Coordinates of C-alpha atoms in Angstrom, one line a residue:
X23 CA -40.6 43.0 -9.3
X24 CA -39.5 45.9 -10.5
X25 CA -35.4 47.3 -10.1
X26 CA -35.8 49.7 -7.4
X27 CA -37.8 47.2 -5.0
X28 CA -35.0 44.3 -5.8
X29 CA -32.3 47.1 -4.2
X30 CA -34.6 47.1 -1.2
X31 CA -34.7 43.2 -0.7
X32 CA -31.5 42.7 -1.4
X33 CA -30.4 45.9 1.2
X34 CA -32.7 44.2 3.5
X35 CA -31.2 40.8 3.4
X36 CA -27.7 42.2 3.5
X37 CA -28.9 44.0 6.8
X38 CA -30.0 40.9 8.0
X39 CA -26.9 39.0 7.5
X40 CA -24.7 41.6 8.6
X41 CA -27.0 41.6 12.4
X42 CA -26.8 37.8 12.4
X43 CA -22.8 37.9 12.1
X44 CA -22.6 40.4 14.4
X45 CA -24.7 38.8 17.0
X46 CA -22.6 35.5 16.8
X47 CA -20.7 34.8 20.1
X48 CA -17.0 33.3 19.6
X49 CA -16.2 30.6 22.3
X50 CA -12.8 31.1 22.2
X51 CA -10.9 27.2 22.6
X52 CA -7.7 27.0 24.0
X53 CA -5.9 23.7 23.3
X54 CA -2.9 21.6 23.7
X55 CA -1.8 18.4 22.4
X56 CA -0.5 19.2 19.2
X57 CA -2.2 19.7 15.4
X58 CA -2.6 15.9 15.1
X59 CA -4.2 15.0 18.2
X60 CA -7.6 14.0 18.4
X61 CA -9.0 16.7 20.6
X62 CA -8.2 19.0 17.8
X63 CA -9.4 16.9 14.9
X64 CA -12.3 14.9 16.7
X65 CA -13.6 16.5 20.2
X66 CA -13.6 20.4 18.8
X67 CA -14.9 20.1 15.1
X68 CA -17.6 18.1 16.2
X69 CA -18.4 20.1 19.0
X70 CA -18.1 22.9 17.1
X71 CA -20.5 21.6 14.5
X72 CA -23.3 20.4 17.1
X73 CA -23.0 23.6 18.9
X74 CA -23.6 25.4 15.5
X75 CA -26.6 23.1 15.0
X76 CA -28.0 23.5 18.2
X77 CA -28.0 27.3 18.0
X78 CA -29.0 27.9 14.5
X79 CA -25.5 29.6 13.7
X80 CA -25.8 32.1 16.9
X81 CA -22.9 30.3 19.0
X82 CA -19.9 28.6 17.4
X83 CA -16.5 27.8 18.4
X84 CA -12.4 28.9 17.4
X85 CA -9.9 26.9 18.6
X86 CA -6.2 28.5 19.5
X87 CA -3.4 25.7 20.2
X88 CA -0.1 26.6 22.4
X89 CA -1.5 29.3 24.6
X90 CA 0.3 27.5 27.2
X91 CA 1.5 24.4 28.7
X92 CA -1.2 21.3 29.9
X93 CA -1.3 22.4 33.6
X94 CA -1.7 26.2 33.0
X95 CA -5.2 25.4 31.6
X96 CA -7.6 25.5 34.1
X97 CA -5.9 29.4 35.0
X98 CA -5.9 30.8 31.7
X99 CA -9.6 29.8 31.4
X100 CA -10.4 31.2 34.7
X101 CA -8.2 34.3 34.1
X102 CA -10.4 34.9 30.7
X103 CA -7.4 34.4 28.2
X104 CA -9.6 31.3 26.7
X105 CA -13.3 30.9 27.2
X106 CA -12.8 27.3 27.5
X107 CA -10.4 24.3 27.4
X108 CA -9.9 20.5 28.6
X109 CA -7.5 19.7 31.6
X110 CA -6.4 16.9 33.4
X111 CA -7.0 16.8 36.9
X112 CA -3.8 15.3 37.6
X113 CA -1.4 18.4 36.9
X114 CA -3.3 20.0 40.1
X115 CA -2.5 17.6 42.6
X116 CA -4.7 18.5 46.0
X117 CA -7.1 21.0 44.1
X118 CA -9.0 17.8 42.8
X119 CA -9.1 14.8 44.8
X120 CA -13.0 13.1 43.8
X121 CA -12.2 12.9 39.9
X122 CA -9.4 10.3 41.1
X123 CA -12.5 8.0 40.9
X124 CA -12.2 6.9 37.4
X125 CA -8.9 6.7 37.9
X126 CA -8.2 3.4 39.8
X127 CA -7.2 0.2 37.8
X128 CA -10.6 -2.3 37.2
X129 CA -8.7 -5.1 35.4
X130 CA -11.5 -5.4 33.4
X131 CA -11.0 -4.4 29.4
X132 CA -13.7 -1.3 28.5
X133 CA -14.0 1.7 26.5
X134 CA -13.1 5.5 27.2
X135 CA -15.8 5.8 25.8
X136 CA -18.3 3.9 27.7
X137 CA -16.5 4.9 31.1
X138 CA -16.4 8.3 30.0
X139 CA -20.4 8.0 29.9
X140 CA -20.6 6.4 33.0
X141 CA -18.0 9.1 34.8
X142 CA -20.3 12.1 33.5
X143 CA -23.5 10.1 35.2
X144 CA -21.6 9.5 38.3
X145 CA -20.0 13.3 38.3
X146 CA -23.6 14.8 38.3
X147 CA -25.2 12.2 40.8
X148 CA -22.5 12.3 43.2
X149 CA -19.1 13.8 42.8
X150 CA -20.3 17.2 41.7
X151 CA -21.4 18.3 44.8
X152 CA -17.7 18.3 46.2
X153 CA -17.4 21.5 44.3
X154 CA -13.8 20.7 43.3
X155 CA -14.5 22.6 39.8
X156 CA -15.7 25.7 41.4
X157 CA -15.1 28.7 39.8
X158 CA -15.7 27.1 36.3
X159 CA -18.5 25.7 34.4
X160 CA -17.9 21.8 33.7
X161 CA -18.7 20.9 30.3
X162 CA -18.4 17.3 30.4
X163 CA -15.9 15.0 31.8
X164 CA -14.3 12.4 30.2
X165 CA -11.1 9.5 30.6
X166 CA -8.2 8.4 28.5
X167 CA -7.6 4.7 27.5
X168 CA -5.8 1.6 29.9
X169 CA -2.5 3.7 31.1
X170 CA -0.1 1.6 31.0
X171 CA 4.2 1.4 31.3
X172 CA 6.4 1.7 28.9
X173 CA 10.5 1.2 29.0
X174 CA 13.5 1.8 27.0
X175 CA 14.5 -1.7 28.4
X176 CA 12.3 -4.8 28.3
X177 CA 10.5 -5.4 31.7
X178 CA 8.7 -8.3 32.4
X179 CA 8.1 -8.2 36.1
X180 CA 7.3 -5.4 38.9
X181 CA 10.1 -6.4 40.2
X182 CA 12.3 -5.5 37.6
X183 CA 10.9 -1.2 37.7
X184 CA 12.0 -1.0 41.3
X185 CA 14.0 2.2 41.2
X186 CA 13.7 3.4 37.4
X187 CA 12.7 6.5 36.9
X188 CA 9.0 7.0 35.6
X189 CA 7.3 10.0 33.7
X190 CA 4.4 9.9 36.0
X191 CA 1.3 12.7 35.4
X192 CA -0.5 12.9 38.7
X193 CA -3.5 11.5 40.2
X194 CA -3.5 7.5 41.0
X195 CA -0.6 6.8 38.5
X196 CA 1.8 8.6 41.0
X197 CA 0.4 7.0 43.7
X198 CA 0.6 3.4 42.4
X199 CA 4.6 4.4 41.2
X200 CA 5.2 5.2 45.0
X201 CA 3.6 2.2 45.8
X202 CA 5.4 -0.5 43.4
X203 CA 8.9 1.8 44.6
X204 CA 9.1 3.5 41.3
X205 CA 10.9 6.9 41.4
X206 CA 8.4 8.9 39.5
X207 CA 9.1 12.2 37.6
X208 CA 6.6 14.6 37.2
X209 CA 6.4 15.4 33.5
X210 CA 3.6 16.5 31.1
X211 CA 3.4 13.8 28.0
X212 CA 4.4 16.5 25.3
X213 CA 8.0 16.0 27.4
X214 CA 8.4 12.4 27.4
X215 CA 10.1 12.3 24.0
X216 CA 12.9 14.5 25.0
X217 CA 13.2 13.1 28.5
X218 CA 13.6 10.0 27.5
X219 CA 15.0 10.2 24.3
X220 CA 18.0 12.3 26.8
X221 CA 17.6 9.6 29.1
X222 CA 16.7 11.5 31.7
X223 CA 14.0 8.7 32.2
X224 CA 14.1 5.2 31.8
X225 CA 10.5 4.7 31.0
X226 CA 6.9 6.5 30.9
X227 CA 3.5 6.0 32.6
X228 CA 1.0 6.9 29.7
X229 CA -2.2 6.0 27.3
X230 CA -1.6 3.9 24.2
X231 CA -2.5 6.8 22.1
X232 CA 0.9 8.4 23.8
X233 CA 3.0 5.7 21.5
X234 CA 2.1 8.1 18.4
X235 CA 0.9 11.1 19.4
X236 CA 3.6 11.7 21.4
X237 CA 6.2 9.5 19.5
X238 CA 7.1 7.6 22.6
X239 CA 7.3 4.4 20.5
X240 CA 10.4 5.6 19.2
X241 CA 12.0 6.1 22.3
X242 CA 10.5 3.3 24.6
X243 CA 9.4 0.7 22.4
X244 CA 8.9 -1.7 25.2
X245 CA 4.9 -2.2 26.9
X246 CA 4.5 -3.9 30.4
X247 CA 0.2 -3.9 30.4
X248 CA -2.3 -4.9 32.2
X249 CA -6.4 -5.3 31.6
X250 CA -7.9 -2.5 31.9
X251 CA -4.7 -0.7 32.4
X252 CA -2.5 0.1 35.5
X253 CA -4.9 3.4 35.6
X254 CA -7.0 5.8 33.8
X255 CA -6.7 9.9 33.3
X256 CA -9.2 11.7 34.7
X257 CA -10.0 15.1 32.3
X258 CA -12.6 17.7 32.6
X259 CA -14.3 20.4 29.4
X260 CA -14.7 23.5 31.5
X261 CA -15.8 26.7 30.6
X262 CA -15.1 30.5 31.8
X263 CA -18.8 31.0 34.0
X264 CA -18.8 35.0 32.7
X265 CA -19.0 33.7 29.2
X266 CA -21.5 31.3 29.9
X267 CA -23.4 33.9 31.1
X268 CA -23.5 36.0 28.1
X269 CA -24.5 32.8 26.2
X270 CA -29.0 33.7 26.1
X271 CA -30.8 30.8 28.3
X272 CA -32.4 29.4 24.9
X273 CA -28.7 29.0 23.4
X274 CA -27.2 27.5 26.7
X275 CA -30.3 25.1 26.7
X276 CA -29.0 24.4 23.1
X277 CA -25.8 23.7 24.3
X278 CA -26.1 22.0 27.4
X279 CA -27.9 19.8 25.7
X280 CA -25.3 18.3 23.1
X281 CA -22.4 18.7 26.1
X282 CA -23.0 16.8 29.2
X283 CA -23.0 12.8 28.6
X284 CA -22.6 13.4 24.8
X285 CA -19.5 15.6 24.5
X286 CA -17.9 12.8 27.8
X287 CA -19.0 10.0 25.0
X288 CA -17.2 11.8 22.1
X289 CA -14.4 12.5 24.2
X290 CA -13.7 8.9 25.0
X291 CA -14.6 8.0 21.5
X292 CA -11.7 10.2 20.4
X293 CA -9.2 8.6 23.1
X294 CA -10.4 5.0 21.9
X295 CA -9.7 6.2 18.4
X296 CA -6.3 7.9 19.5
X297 CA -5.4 4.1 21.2
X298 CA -6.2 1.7 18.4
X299 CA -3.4 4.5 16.3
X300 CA -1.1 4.3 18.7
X301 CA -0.6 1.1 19.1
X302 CA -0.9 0.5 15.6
X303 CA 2.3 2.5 14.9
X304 CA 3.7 1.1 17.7
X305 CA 3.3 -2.6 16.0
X306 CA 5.0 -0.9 12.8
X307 CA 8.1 0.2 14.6
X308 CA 8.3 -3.7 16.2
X309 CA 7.5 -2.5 19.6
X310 CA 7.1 -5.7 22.0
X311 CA 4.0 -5.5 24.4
X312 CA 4.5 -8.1 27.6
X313 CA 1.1 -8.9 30.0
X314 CA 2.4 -8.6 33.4
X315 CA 2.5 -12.1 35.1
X316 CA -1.1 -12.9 37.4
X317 CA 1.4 -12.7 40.4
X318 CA 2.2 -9.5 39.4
X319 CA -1.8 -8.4 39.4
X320 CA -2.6 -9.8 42.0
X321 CA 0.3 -7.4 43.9
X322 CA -1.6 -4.7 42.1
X323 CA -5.1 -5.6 43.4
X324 CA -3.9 -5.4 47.1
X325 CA -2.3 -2.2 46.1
X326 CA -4.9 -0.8 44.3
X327 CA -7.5 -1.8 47.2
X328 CA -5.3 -0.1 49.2
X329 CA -5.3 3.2 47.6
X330 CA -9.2 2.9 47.1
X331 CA -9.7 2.8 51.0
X332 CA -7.5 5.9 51.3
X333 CA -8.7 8.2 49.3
X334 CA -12.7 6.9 50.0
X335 CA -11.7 7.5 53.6
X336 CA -9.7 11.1 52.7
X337 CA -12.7 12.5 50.4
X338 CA -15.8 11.1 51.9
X339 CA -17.9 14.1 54.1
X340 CA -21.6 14.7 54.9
X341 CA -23.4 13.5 51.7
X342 CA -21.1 12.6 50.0
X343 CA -20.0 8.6 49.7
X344 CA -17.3 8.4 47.9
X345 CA -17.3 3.9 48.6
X346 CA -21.2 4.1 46.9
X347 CA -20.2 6.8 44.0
X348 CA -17.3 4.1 42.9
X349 CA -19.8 1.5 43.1
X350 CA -22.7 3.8 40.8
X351 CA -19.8 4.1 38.5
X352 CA -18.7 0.4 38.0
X353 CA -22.3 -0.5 37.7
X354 CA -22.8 2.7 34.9
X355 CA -19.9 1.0 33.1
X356 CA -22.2 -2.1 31.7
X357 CA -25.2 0.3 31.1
X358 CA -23.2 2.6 29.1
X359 CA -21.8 -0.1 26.9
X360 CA -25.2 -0.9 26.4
X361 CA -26.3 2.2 24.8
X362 CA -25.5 3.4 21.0
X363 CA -22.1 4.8 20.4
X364 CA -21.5 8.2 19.6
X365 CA -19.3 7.3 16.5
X366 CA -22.4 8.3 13.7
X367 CA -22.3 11.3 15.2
X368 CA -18.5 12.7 15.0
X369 CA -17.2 14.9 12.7
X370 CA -13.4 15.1 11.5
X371 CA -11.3 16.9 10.0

């Protein structure tokens, strides 16, 4: 080959490069959490790398943190300042009413990420059609670990929370603090250290993983739990529909196909990962952690029972059962424990 044809290859192949980068579409992230927490160094790189594998290069991701607080979310993405984020349906208390579903307290021990499997099976078989995400393309939903209380004093009974004052988030954690007479405060986790640590609260609902990630070991070193935990967090991957759109048909096949049930699975991966460091530090700082009493539980079954009937009889309509889609997700739970973890799969950073 002689010099003047190699300058022609080579112009060629630079061309080619230079189209391909061009034609790359950006799915601009935004996040919250902090650096450390696994959405940012589980959920999003390995998204980020499947989505890259699915689409040959053509689609990737960039993630932005602090673009504004947890419950501004869902607006900024539909507003088009982010392409896409994660929310909890909690901090938008009577916009989403279904996705309290996964919510309720099972008193059984399971993974997030086995219920998060079973939550994305029963979102697309049943709770979907409630349209409670409209606006927004649902990427996958997913659920934090056992919620459960924790206390700058140690509590052993129900009894002894009676008037304290609770972080609660939303959803059915606020409704089983009115219920057990606890004055809950509505505060987003990144705000339990300073509330607390000002004792403006005397104790915090939240996930294990909250004990590190959001150094509420230091402040309330003291765990009342339960099985299962008092409750679970409902949270949805959602995605601006106009950017969708400019995603071609062959790359949003590409896509939808490692989102869905995968991307719920790695999202409860990453909150069972996020527990077993919590309470790990936790257990390094001498934390106590009390089971609450079976006369105690039992309270919280009536309870609980209680708030199921409400909100099956407040959300049910035409189609829609809300009584049989609980049931299809309890009965998902021992299928999806059944199938091969995600954990082969992840990438971190």
């Amino acid at each position: 080959m002689n010099k003047a044809t190699g300058l022609i290859l080579s112009a060629l192949a630079a061309a080619t490069l230079s189209s391909t980068a061009l034609a790359q579409t950006t799915i601009n992230v935004s996040s919250w959490g902090g650096p450390n927490h696994g959405i940012n160094t589980i959920v999003w790189p390995t998204w980020k790398a499947w989505i890259e594998e699915a689409t040959e290069g053509r689609v990737t991701l960039q993630v932005t943190e602090d673009l504004g607080p947890p419950a501004a979310q869902m607006a900024l993405v539909a507003d088009g300042v982010a392409d896409a984020s994660w929310i909890f349906h909690g901090h938008m208390p009577g916009r989403f009413e279904l996705t309290k579903l996964p919510e309720f307290p099972t008193f059984e021990s399971f993974s997030s990420e086995v219920a998060s499997s079973a939550y994305w099976e029963t979102f697309k078989t049943h709770l979907a059609q409630g349209n409670e995400h409209r606006g927004l393309e649902v990427m996958a939903v997913g659920v934090h670990g056992p919620g459960q209380i924790y206390t700058a004093e140690k509590v052993e009974t129900f009894d002894e929370l009676e008037g304290k004052r609770l972080r609660t988030g939303g959803g059915v954690m606020s409704d089983l603090a009115d219920a057990m007479g606890v004055t809950g405060v509505a505060l987003p986790p990144t705000g339990v250290y300073e509330a607390a640590s000002q004792g403006v609260i005397d104790g915090a609902m939240l996930t294990l993983e909250g004990l590190r990630s959001f150094r509420v070991a230091e402040v309330l070193p003291n765990t009342l739990q339960v099985d299962g935990g008092f409750y679970r967090g409902s949270f949805a991957i959602i995605m601006n529909p106009m950017v969708w759109d400019r995603v071609s048909a062959e790359d949003r096949e590409a896509i939808e196909a490692v989102s869905g049930e995968s991307l719920s699975r790695l999202f409860g991966y990453m909150m069972d990962v996020s527990d077993r460091r919590g309470v790990e530090f936790a257990e390094e700082l001498g934390n106590t952690f009390t089971e609450a009493s079976e006369e105690d539980i039992a309270m919280l079954r009536e309870v609980s029972d209680e708030l199921i009937d409400q909100w099956a009889d407040k959300v049910s309509s035409g189609d829609l059962d809300a009584r049989e889609a609980l049931a299809f997700f309890r009965d998902r739970l021992s299928e999806a424990a059944d199938a091969e973890s995600i954990e082969s799969r992840v990438v971190q950073e």
